[in-house]
XYZ file of C-alpha atoms in Angstrom:
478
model
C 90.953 -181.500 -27.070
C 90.657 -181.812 -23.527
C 93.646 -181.367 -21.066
C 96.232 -183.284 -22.144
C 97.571 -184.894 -18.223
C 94.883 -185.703 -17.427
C 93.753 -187.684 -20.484
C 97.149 -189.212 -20.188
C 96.510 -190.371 -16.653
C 93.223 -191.959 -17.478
C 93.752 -193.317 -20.517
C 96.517 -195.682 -18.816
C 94.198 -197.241 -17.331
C 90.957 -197.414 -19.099
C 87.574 -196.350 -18.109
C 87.364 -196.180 -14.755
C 84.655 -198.339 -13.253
C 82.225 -196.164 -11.678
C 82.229 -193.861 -14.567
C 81.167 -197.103 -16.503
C 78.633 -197.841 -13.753
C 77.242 -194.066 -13.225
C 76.838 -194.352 -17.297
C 75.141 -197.256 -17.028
C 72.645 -196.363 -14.347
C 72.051 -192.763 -15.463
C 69.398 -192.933 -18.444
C 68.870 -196.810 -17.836
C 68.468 -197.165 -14.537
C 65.549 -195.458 -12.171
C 64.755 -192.789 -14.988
C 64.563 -196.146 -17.319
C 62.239 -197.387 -14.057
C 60.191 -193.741 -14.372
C 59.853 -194.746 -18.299
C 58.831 -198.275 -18.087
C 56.272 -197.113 -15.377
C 55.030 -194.548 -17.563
C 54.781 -196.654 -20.384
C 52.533 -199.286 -18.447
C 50.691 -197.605 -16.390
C 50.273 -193.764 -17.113
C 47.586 -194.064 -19.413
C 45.228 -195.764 -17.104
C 46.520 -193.287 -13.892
C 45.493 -190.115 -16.079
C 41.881 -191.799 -16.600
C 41.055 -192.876 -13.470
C 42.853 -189.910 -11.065
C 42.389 -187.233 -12.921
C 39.652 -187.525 -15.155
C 40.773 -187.753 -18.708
C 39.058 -189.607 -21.169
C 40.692 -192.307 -23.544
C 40.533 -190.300 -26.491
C 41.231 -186.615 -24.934
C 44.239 -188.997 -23.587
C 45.247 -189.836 -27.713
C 44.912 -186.413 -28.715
C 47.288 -185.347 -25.894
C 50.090 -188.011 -26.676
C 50.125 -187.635 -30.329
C 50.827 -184.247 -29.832
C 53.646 -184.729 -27.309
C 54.919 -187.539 -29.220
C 55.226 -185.375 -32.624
C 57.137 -182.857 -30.156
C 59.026 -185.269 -28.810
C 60.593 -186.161 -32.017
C 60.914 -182.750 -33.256
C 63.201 -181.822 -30.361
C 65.810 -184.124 -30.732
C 67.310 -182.811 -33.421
C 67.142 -179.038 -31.307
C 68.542 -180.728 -28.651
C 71.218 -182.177 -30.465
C 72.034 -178.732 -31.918
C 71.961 -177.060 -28.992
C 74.850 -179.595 -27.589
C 76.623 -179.042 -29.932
C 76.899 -175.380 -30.566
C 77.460 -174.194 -26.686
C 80.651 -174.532 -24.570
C 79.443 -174.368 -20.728
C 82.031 -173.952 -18.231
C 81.553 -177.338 -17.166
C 81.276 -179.315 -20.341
C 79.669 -179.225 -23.757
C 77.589 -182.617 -22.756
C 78.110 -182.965 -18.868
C 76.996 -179.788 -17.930
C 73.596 -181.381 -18.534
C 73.663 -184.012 -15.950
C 73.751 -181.111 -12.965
C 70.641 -179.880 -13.656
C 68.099 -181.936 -15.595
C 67.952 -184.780 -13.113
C 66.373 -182.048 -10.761
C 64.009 -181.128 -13.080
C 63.244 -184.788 -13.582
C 62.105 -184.532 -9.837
C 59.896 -181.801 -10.452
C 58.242 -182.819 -13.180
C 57.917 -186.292 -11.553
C 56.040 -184.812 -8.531
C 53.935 -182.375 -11.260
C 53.233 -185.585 -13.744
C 51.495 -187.460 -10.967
C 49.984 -184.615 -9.261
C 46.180 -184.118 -8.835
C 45.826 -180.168 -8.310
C 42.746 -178.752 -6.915
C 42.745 -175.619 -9.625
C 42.420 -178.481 -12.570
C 39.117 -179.749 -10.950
C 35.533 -179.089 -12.743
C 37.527 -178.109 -15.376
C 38.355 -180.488 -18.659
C 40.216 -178.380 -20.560
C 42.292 -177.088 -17.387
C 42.978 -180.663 -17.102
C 43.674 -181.842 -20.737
C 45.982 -178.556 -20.880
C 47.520 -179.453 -17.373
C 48.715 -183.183 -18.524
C 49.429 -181.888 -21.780
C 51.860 -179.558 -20.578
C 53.480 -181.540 -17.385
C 54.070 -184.847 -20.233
C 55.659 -182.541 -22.721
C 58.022 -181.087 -20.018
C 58.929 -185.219 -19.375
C 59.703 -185.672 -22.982
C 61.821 -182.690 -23.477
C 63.688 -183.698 -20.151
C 64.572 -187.355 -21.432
C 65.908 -185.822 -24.282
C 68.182 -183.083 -22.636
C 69.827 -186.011 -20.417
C 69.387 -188.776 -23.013
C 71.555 -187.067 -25.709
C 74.415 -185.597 -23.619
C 74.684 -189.106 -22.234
C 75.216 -190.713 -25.571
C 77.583 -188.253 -26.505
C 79.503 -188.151 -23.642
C 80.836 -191.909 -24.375
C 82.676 -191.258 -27.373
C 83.924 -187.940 -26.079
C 85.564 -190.061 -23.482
C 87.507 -192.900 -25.030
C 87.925 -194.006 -28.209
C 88.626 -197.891 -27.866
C 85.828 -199.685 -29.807
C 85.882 -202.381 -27.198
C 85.770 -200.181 -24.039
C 82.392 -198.381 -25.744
C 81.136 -201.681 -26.423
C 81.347 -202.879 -22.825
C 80.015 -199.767 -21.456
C 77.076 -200.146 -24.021
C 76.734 -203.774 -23.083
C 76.258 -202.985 -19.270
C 74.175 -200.116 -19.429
C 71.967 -202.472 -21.290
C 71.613 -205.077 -19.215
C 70.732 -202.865 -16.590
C 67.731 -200.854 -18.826
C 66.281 -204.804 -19.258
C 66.524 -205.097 -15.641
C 65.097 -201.533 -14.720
C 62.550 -202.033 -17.194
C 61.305 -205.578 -16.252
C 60.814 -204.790 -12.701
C 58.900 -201.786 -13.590
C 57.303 -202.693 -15.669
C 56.173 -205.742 -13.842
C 55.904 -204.804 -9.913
C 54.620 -201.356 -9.901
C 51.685 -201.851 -8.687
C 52.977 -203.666 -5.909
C 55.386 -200.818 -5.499
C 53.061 -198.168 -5.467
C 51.638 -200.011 -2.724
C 54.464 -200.224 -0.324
C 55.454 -196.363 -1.033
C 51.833 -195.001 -1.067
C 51.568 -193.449 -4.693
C 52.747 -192.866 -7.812
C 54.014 -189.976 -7.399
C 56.101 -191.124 -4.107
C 57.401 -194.152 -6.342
C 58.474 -191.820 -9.428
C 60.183 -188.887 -6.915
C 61.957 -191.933 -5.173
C 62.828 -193.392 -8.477
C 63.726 -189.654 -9.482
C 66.272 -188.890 -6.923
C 68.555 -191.896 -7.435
C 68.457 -190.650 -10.951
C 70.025 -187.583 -9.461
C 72.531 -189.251 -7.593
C 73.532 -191.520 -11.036
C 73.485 -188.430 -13.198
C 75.983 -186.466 -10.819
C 78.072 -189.136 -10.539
C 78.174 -189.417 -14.005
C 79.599 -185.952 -14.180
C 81.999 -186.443 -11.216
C 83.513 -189.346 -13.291
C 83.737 -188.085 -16.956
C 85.883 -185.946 -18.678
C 85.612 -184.614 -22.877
C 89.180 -185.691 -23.415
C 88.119 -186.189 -27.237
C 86.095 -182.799 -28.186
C 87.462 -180.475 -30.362
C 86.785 -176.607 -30.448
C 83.629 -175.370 -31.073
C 83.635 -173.924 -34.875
C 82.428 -170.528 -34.880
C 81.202 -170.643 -38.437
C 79.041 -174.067 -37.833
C 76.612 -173.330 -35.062
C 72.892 -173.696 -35.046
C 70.792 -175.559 -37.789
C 73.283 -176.158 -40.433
C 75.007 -178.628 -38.547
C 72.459 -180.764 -39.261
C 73.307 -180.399 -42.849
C 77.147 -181.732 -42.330
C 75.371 -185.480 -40.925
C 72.528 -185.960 -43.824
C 74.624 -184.669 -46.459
C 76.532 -187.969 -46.017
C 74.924 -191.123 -47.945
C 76.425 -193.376 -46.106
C 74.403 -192.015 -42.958
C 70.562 -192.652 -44.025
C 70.856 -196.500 -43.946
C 72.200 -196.563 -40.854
C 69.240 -193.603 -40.112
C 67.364 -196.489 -41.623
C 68.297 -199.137 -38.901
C 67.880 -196.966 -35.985
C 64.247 -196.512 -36.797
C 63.429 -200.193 -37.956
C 65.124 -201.016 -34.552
C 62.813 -199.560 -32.916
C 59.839 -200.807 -34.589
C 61.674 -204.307 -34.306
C 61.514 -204.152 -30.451
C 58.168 -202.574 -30.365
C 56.144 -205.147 -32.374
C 58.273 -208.098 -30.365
C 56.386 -206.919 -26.857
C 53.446 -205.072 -28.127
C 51.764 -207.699 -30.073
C 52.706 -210.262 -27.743
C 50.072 -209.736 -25.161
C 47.363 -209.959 -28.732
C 49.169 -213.174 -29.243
C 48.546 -214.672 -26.176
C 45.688 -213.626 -25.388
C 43.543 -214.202 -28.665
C 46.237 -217.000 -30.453
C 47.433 -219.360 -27.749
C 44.885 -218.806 -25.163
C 41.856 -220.231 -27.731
C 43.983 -223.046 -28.993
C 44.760 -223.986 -24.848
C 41.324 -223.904 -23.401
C 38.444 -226.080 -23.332
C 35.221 -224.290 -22.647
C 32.793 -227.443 -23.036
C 34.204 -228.573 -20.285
C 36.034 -225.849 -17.992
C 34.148 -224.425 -15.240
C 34.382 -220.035 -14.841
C 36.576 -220.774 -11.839
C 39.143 -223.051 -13.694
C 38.416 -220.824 -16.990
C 39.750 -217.776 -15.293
C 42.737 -219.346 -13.693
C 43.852 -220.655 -17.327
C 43.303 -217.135 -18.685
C 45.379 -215.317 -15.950
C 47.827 -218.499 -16.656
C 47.998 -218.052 -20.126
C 49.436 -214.563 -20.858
C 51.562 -214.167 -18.014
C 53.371 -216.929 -18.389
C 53.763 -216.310 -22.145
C 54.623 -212.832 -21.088
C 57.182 -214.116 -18.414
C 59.105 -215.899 -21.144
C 59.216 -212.964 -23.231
C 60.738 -211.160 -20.368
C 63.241 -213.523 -19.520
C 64.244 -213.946 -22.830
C 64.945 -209.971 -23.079
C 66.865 -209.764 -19.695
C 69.211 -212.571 -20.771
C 69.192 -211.084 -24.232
C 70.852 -207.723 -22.612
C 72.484 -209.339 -19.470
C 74.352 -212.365 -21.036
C 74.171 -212.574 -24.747
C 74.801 -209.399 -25.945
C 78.101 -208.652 -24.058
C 78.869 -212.105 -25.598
C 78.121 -211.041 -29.425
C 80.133 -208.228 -29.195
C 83.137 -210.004 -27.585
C 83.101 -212.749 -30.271
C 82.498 -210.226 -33.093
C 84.133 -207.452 -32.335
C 81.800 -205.002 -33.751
C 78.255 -203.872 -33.770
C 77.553 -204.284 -37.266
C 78.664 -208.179 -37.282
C 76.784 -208.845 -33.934
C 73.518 -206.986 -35.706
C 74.292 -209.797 -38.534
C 74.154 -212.457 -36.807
C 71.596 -211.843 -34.233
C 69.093 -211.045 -37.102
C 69.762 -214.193 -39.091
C 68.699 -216.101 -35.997
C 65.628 -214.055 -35.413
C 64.674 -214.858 -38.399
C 64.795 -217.806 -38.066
C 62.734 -218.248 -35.131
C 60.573 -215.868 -36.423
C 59.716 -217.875 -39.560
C 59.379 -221.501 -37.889
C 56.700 -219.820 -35.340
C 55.279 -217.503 -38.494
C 54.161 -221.313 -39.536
C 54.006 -223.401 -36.070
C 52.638 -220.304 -33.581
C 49.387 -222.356 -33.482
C 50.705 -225.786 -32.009
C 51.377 -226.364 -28.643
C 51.850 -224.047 -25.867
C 54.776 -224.634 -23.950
C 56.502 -225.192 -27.422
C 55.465 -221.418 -28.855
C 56.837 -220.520 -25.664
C 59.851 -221.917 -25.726
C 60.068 -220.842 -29.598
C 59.182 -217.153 -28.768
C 62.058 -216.937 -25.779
C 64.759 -217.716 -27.791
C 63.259 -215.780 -30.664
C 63.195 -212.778 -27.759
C 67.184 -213.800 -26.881
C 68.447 -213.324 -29.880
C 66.236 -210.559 -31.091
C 65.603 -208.292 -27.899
C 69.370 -207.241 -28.282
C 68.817 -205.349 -32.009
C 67.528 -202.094 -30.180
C 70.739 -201.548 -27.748
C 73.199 -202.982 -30.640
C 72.572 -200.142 -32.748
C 73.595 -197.921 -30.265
C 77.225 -198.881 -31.148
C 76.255 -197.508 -34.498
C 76.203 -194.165 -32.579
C 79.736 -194.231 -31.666
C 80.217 -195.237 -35.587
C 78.443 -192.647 -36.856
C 80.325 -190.357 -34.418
C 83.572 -191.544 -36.021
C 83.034 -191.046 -39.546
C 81.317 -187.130 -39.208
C 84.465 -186.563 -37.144
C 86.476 -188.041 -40.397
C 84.646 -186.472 -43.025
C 84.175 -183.085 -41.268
C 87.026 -182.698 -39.020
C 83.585 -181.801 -36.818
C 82.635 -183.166 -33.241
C 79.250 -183.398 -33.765
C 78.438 -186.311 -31.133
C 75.090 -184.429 -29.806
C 73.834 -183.747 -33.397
C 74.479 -187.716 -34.328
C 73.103 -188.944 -30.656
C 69.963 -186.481 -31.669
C 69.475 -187.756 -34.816
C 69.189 -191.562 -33.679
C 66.792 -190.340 -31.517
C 64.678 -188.833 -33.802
C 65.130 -192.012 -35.997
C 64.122 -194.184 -33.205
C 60.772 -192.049 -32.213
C 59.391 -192.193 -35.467
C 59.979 -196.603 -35.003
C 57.844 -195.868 -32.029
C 55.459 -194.165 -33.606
C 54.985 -196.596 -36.140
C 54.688 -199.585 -33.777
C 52.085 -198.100 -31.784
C 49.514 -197.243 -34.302
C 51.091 -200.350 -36.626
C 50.175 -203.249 -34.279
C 46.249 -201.720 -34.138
C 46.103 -201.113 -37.600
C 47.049 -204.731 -38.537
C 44.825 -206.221 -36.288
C 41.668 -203.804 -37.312
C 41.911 -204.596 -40.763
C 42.160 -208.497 -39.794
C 38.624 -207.385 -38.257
C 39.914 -207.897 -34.521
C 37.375 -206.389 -31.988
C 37.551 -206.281 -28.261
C 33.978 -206.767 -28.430
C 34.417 -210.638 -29.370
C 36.173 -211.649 -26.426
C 39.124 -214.116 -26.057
C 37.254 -216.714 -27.856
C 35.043 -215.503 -30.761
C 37.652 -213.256 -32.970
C 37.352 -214.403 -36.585
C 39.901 -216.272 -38.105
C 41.268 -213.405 -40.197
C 42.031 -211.569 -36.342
C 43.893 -214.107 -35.047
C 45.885 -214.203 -38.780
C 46.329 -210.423 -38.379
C 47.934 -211.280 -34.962
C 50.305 -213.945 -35.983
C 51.393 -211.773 -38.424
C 51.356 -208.715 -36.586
C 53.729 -210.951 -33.649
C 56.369 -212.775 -36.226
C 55.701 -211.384 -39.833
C 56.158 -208.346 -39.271
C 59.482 -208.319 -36.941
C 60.615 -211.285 -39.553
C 60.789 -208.946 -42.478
C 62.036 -205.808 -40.546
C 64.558 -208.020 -39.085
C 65.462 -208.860 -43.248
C 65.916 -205.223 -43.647
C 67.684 -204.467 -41.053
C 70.095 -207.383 -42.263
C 70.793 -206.594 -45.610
C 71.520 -203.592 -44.859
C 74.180 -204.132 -42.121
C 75.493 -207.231 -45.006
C 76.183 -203.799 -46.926
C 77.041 -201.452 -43.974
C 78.052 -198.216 -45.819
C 80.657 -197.018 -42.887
C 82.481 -200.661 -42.787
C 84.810 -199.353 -45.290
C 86.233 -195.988 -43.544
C 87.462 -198.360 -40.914
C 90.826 -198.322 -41.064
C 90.599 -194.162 -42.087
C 88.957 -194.173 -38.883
C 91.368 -196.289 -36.861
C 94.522 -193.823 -38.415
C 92.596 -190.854 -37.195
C 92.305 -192.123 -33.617
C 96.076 -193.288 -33.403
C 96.607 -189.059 -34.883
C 94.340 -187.873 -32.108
C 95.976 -190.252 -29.348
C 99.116 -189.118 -30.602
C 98.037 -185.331 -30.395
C 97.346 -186.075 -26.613
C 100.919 -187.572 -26.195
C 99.232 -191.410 -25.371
């Protein structure tokens, strides 16, 4: 498991803090930037640079997205049954971060032997987005596994958890919300995501340069490939908590995505006047209405990661507990605006941040499930299998995505929504598609999520779990 001095050495004094901060700015800082950017904005960069239309563009990221999610799971394997020189997990933050680069300065490339051509182009952005997913995922599992490789104090996970969440809100708020004026000052996208790119170099190396797999034991030479998969799902007590990672996700993704609908076709309506606005005034109030809306929304998630999370898992302990209480207070809000989300503005505002603060944090809590999840394979198995676990939670959490982003648009269809109305003529059964869509929806996922963390299935291997670290620190003479 590691050498044993060195262990020793570190262990005396903890995490060291620019391992915690190179962990922390690695997959959520400037690649969380790239992300976020790609999220907003790629869509309409592929239409109007190179040509695509808006449904070549669907066909395209369905079928990246269905790749995406396949991967994990090879990725995960792949970790998992290899022992590079360097590292079973950090031998992947050498190189991928350079390909991140490349792909960056591909992605947002315009090449002249794609022009006249739409296939050559719809092949072209096909490929160069597929290479971006399978890239995430070759840094983005390594990196979850390298965590519980390193230390196995609940409360030193927790903190680095905690701070490499605050800084993917931070990352993905400015992003998300100045890129345009970014692209501005550095001349492109593509000069903003290589810029963006080679930080992530510099994070990722000095992630490596600062960890070490003190906790990984041999590889087992009669467990490789595929049927480690079959030593994670074989386990009960894993597909609830499978469960939570993907209603997570879909948690999170309804919060944001059908927040714009709500402001723009709930509380913009109910806020303007037009007997007696003039266009000038009419436009201002439109502009007004959703970015303010949108502004508390995004406050509310950077104090959600930044302040109150850290505090939830200091006052209880573990990630489970936090998940408990944060969802009964979602609900909560979530319920009183499911009835009021009509009344006055400022007040659904108000209503909706602290909805956003106590809810935003549900999609980085369950990342301390990980480190459970870790824990109890590693019981029941006597198998490290942190890459296979980390893979699986991502698969879990792609298929929330998935859901959210044809969810939110089927909702709304069947409520009869239509862009074709405008802001002000959607029938009544739109705008109840979009209240429901905005605080139904995330209310009873939210329910889900919290019964099934009242009834956590790996709560009770606890102690089991807490022996078997105090054998394995004993094993490295701690």
């Amino acid at each position: 498991m590691g050498n044993q001095n060195p262990a020793k050495e570190t262990k005396k004094k903890g995490l060291s803090t620019a391992f915690t901060w190179f962990h922390a700015t690695s997959v959520n800082g400037t690649a969380m930037a790239i992300a976020a950017t790609i999220a907003s904005y790629f869509s309409l960069y592929v239409q109007n640079e190179i040509g695509i239309t808006a449904a070549q563009l669907a066909v395209i990221l369905f079928i990246c997205s269905l790749w995406d999610a396949i991967n994990d799971p090879i990725m995960g394997v792949v970790c998992d049954s290899i022992n590079p020189r360097w590292g079973r997990y950090r031998t992947w933050f050498t190189f991928t971060p350079i390909f991140l680069l490349v792909d960056m300065f591909l992605l947002f490339s315009n090449p002249g032997f794609i022009q006249g051509s739409t296939m050559a182009k719809c092949v072209y952005v096909c490929v160069s987005y597929m290479f971006y997913g399978m890239i995430v995922t070759a840094y983005t599992m390594p990196q979850m596994a390298i965590l519980p490789a390193m230390t196995l104090d609940d409360a030193e996970r927790n903190s680095v958890v905690s701070k490499g969440a605050a800084v993917c809100a931070l990352a993905f708020t400015v992003a998300s919300t100045f890129s345009t004026q970014l692209v501005e000052i550095f001349g492109s996208y593509r000069n903003l995501m290589c810029f963006y790119a080679v930080f992530a170099i510099v994070s990722f190396w000095g992630l490596y340069k600062t960890s070490e797999e003190r906790y990984v034991m041999p590889k087992d030479p009669n467990a490789g490939g595929l049927k480690q998969l079959v030593y994670v799902f074989r386990h009960k007590e894993i597909w609830p908590v499978m469960l939570t990672w993907c209603l997570a996700s879909i948690s999170y993704g309804f919060m944001f995505t059908a927040s714009v609908y709500y402001a723009s076709y709930v509380l913009l309506p109910k806020r303007v006047d037009l007997a007696t606005m003039d266009e000038a005034t009419l436009g201002a109030t439109i502009g007004s209405t959703i970015s303010v809306y949108m502004g508390f929304i995004s406050v509310g998630a950077l104090i959600s990661m930044m302040v109150l999370m850290p505090i939830f898992l200091r006052k209880f302990k573990t990630g489970y507990q936090a998940l408990i209480v944060s969802q009964i207070l979602t609900i909560i809000c979530y319920v009183i605006l499911l009835f009021t989300g009509t009344a006055n503005f400022y007040y659904c505002c108000v209503v909706s941040f602290i909805a956003t603060a106590v809810g935003s944090m549900v999609n980085a809590l369950v990342n301390v499930l990980v480190n459970d999840t870790i824990d109890f394979i590693l019981l029941k198995e006597g198998k490290q299998l942190n890459g296979i676990v980390s893979s699986v939670k991502g698969f879990a959490q792609k298929c929330g995505t998935t859901i959210t982003s044809s969810g939110v648009l089927a909702i709304i269809a069947i409520g009869g929504f239509s862009t074709d109305y405008g802001y002000f003529d959607q029938p009544a059964s739109a705008t109840t598609a979009v209240i429901i869509s905005r605080f139904a929806i995330p209310a009873v996922v939210s329910a889900i999520i919290l019964i099934v963390m009242l009834f956590y299935p790996l709560k009770k291997y606890f102690p089991e779990i807490a022996a078997m670290k105090e054998k394995m620190r004993a094993e490295q003479g701690e």
